[in-house]
mmCIF file with all atom_site columns, C-alpha atoms in Angstrom:
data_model
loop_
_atom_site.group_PDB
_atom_site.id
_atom_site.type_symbol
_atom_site.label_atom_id
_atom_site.label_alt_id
_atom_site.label_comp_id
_atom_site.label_asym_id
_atom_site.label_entity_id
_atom_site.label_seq_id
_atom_site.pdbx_PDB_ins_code
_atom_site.Cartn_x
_atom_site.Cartn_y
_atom_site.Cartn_z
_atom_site.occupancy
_atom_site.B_iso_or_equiv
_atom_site.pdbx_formal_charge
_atom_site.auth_seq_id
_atom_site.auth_comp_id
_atom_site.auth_asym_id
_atom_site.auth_atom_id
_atom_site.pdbx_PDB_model_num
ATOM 1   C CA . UNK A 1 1   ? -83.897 120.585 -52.472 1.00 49.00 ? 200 UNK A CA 1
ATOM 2   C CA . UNK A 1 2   ? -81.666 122.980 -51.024 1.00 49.00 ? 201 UNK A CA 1
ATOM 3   C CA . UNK A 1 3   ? -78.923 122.784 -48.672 1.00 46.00 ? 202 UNK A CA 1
ATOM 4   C CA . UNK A 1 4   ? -77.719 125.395 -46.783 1.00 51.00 ? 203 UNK A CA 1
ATOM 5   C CA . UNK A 1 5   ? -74.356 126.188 -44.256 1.00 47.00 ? 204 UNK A CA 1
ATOM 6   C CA . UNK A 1 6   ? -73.454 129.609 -42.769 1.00 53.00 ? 205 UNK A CA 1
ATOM 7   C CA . UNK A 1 7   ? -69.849 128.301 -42.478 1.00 51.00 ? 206 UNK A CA 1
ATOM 8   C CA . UNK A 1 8   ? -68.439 128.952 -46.082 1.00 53.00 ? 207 UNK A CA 1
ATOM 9   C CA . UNK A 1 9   ? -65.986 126.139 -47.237 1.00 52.00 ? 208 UNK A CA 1
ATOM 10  C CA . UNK A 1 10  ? -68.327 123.450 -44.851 1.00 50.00 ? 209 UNK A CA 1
ATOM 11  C CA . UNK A 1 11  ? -70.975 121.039 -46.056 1.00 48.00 ? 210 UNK A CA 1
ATOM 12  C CA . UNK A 1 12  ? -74.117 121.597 -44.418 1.00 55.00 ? 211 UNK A CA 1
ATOM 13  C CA . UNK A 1 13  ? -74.678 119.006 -41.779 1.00 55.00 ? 212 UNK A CA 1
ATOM 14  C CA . UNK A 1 14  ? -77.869 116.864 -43.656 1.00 56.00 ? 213 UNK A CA 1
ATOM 15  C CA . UNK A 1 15  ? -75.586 116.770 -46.642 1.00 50.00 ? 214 UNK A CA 1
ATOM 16  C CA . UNK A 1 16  ? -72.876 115.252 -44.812 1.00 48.00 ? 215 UNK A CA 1
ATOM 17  C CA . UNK A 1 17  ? -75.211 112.510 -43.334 1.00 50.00 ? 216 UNK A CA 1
ATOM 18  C CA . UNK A 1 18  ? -76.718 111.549 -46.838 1.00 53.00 ? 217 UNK A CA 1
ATOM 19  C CA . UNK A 1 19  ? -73.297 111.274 -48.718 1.00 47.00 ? 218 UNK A CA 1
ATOM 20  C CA . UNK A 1 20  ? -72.036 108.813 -45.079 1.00 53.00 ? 219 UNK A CA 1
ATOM 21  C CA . UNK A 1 21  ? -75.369 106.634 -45.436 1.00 61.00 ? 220 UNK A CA 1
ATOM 22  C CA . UNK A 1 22  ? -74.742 106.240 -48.550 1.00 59.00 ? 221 UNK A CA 1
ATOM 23  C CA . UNK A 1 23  ? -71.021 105.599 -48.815 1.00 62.00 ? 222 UNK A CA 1
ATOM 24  C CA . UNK A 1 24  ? -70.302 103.449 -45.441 1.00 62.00 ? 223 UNK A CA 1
ATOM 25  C CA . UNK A 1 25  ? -72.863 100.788 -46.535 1.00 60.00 ? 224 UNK A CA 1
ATOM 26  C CA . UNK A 1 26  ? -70.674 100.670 -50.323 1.00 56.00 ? 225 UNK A CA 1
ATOM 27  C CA . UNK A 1 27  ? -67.343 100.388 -48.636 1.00 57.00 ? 226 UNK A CA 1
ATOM 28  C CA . UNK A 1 28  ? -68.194 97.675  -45.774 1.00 59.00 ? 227 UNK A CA 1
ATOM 29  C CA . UNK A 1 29  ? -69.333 95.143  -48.661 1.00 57.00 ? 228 UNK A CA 1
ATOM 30  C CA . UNK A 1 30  ? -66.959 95.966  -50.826 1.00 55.00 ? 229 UNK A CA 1
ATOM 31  C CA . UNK A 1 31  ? -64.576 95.221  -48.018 1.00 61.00 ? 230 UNK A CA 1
ATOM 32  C CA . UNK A 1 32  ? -66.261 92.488  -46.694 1.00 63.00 ? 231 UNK A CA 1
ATOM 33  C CA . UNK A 1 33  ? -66.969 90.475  -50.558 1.00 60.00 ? 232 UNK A CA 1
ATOM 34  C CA . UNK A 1 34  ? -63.408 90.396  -52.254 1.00 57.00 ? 233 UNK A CA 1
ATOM 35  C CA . UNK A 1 35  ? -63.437 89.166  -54.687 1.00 70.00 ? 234 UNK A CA 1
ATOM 36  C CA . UNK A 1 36  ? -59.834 88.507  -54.996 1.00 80.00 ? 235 UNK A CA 1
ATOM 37  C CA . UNK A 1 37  ? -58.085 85.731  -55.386 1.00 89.00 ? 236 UNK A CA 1
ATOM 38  C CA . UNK A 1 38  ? -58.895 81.943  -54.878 1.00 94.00 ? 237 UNK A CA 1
ATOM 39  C CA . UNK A 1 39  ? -60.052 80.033  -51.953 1.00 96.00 ? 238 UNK A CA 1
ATOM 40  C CA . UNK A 1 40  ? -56.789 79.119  -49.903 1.00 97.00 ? 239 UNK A CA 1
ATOM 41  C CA . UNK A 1 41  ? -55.796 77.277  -46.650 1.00 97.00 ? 240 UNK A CA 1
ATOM 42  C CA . UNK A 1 42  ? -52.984 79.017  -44.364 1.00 98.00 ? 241 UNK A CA 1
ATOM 43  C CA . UNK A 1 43  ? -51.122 77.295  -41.896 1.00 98.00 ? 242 UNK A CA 1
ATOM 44  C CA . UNK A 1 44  ? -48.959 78.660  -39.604 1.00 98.00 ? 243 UNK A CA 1
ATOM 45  C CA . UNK A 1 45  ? -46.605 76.416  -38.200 1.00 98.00 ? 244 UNK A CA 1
ATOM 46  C CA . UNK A 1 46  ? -44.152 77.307  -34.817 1.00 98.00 ? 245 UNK A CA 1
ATOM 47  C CA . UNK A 1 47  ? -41.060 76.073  -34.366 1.00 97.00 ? 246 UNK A CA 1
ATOM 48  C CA . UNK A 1 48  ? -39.608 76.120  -30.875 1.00 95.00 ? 247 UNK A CA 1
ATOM 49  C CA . UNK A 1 49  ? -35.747 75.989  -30.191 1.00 96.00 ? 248 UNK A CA 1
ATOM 50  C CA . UNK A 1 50  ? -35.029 75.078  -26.783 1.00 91.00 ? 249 UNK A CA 1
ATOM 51  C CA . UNK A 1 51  ? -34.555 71.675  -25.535 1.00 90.00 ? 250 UNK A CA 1
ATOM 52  C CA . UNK A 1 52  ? -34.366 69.735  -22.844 1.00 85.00 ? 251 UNK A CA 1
ATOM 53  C CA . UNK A 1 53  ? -31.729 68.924  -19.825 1.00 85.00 ? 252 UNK A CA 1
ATOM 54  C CA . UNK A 1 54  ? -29.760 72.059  -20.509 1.00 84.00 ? 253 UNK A CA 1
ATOM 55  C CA . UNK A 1 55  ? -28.414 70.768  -24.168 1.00 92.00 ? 254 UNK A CA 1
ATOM 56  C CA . UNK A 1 56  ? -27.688 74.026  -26.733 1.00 95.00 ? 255 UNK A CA 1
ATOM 57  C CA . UNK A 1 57  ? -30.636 75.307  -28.610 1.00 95.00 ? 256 UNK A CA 1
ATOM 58  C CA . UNK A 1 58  ? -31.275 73.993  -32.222 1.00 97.00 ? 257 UNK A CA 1
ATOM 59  C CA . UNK A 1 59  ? -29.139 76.706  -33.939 1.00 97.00 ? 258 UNK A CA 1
ATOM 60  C CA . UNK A 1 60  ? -30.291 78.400  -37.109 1.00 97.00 ? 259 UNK A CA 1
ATOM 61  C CA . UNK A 1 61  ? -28.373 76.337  -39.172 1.00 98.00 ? 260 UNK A CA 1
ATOM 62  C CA . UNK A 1 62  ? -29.697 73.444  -37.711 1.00 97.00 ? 261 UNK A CA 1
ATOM 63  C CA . UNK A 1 63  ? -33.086 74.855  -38.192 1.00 98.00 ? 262 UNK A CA 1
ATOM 64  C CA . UNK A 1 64  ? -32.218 75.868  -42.058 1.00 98.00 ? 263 UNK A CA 1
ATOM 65  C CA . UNK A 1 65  ? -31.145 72.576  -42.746 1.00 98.00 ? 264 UNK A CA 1
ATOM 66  C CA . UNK A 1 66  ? -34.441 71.032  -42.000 1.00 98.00 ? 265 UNK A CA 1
ATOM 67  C CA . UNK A 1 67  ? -35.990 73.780  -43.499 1.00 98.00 ? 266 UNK A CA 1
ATOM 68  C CA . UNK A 1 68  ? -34.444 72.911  -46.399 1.00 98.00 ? 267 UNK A CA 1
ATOM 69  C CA . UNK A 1 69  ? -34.781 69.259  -46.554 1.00 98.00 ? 268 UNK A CA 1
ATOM 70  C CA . UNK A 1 70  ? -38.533 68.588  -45.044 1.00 98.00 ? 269 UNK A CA 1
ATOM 71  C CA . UNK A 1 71  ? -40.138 71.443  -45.340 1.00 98.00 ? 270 UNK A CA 1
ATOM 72  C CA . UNK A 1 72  ? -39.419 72.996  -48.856 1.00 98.00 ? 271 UNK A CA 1
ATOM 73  C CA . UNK A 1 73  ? -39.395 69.831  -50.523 1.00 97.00 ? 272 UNK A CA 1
ATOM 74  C CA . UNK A 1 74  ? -42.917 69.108  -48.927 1.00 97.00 ? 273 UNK A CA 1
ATOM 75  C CA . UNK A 1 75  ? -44.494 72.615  -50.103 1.00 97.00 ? 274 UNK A CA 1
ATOM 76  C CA . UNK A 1 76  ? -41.816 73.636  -53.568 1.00 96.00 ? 275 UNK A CA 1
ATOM 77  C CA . UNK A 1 77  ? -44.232 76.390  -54.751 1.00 94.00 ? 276 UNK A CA 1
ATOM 78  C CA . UNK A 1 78  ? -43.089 78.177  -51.301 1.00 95.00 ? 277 UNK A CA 1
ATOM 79  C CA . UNK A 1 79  ? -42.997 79.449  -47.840 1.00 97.00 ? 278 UNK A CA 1
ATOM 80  C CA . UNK A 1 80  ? -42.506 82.287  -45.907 1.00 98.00 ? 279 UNK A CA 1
ATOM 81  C CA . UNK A 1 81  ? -39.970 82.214  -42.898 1.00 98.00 ? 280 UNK A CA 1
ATOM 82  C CA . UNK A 1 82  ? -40.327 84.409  -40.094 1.00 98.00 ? 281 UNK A CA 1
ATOM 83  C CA . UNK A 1 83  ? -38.158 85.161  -36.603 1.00 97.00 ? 282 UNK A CA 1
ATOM 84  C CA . UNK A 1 84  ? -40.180 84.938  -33.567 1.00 96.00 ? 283 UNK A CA 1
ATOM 85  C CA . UNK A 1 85  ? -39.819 84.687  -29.796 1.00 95.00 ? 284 UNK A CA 1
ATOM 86  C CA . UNK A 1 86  ? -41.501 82.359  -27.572 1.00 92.00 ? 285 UNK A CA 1
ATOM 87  C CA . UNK A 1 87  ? -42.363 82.572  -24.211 1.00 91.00 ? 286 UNK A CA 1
ATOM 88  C CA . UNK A 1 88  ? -44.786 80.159  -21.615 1.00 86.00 ? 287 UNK A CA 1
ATOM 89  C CA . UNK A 1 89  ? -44.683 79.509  -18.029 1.00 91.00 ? 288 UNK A CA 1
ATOM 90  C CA . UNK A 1 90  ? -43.000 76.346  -16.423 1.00 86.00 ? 289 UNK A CA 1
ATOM 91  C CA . UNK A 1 91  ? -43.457 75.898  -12.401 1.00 93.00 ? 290 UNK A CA 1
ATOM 92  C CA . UNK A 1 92  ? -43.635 79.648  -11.804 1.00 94.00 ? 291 UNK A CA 1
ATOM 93  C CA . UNK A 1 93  ? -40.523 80.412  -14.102 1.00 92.00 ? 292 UNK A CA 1
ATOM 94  C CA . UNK A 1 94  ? -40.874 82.193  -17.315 1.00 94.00 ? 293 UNK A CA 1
ATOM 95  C CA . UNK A 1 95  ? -38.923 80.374  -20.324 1.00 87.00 ? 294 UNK A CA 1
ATOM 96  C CA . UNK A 1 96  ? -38.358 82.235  -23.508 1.00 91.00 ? 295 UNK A CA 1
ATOM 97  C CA . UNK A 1 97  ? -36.978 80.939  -26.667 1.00 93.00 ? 296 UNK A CA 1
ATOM 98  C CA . UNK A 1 98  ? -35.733 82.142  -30.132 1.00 95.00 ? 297 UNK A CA 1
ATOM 99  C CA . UNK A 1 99  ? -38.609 80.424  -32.610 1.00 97.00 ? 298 UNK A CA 1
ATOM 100 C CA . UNK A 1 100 ? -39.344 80.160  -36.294 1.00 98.00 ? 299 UNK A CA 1
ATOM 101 C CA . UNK A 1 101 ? -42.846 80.462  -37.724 1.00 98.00 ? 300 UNK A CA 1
ATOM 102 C CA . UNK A 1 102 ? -43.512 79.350  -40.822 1.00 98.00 ? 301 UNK A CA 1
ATOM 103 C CA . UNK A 1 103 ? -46.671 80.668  -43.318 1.00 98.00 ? 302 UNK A CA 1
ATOM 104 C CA . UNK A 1 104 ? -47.454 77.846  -45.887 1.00 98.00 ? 303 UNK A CA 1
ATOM 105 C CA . UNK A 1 105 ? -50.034 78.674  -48.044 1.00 97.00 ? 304 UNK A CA 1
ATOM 106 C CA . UNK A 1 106 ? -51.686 75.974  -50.811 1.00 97.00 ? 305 UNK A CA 1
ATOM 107 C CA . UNK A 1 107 ? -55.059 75.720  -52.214 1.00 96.00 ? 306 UNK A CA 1
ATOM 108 C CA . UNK A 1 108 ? -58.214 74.916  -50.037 1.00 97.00 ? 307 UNK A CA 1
ATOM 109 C CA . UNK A 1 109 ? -59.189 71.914  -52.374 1.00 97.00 ? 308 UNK A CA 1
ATOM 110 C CA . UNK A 1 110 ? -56.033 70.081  -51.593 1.00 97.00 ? 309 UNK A CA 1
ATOM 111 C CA . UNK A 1 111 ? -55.935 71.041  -47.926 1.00 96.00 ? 310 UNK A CA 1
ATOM 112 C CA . UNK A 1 112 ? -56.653 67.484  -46.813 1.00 97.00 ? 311 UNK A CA 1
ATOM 113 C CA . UNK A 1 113 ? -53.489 66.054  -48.851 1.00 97.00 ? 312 UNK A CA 1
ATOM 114 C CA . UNK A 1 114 ? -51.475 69.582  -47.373 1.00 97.00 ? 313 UNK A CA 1
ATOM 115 C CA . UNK A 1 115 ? -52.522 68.733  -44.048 1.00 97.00 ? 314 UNK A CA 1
ATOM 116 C CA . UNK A 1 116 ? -50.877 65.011  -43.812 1.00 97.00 ? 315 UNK A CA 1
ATOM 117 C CA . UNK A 1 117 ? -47.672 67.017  -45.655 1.00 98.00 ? 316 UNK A CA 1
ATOM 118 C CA . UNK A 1 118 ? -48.120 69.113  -42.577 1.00 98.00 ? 317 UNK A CA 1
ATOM 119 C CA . UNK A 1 119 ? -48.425 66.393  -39.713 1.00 98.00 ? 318 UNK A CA 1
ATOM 120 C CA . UNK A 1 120 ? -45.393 64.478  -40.929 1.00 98.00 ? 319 UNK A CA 1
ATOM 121 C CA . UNK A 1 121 ? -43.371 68.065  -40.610 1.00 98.00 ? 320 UNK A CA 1
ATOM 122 C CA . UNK A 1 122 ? -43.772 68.391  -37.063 1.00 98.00 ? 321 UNK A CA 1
ATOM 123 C CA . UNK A 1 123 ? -43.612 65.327  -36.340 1.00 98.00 ? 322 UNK A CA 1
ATOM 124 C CA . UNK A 1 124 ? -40.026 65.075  -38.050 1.00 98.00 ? 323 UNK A CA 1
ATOM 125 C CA . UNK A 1 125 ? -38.996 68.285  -35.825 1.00 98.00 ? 324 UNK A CA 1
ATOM 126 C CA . UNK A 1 126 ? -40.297 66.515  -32.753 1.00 97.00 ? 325 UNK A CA 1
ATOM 127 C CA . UNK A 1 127 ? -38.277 64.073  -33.074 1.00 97.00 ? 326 UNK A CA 1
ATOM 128 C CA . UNK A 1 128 ? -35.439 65.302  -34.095 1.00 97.00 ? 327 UNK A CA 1
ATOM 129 C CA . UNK A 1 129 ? -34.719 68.030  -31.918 1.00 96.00 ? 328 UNK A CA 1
ATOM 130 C CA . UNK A 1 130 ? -36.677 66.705  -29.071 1.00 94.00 ? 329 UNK A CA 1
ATOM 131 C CA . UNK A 1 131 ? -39.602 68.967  -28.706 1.00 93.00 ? 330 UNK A CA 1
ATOM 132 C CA . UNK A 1 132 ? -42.721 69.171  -26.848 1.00 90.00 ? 331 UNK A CA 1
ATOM 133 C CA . UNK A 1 133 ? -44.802 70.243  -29.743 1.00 93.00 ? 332 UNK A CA 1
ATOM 134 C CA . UNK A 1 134 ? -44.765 72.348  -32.797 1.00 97.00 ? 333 UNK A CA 1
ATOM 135 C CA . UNK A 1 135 ? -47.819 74.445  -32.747 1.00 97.00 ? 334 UNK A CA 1
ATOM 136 C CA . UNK A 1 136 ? -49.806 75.003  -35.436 1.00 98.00 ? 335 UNK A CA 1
ATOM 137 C CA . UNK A 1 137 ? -53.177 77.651  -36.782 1.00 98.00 ? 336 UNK A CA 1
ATOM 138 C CA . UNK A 1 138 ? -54.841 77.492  -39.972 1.00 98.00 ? 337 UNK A CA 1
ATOM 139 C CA . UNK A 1 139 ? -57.214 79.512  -41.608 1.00 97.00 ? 338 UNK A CA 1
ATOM 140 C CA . UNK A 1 140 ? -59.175 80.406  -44.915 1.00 96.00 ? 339 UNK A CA 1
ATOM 141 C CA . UNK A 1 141 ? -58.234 82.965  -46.653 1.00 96.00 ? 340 UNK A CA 1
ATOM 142 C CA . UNK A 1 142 ? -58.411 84.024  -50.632 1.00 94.00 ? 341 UNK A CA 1
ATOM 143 C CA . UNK A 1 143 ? -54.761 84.432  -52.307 1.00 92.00 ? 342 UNK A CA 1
ATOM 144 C CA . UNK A 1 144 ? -53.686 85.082  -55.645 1.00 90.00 ? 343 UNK A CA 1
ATOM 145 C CA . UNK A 1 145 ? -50.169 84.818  -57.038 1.00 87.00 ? 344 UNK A CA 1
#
């Protein structure tokens, strides 16, 4: 079979669409099927600073320290820490806040035994610094360290 352009230096046009049909279908499963890694839980956990009547924000210090002594202790293999800034809607005002988010990421089999680790966390911060909530996502995803 021959394949013929009149523009030198180009691929003729059926060429083109044979080497994409064949490629794009390779690439999308090997994208899709990674094989990378083991099966994981993520959980990402937001930490709020303001609170209420008018009293000083939890400073980062503040926020370090419990960092330090209920979260780390609660997940030693690690963590990652990241700056945020929140924002939400109270009776027609906007309110916007420094925040913390924090990625913890642990094997899916033990996500059960993570996820009571997890509860007791924000509840501590709750409490502590007199908080609304601490929200919270997970998700599945394949890691390897």
């Amino acid at each position: 079979m021959n394949f013929i352009s009149d523009t030198p230096g180009k691929v003729g046009g059926g060429v083109l669409l044979a080497l994409l049909g064949a490629g794009i279908p390779a690439l999308v499963g090997a994208a899709l099927d990674s094989h990378v890694g083991e099966p994981y839980q993520e959980t990402r956990l937001y930490f709020g600073t303001e609170r209420p009547g008018g009293r000083d924000p939890v400073a980062e210090q503040e926020f370090m320290r419990f960092l330090d002594r209920e979260i780390t202790p609660a997940f030693p293999e690690g963590l990652t820490l990241q700056d945020g800034h929140g924002q939400w809607q109270r009776d027609g005002k906007v309110i916007r806040e420094a925040s913390y988010e924090v990625v913890l990421l642990y094997p899916e089999k033990e996500a059960d035994e993570r996820s009571a680790r997890i509860e007791r966390i924000r509840q501590a911060y709750e409490d502590q610094y007199q908080q609304d909530s601490v929200g919270r996502s997970d998700d599945k995803v394949t890691a390897e360290f």
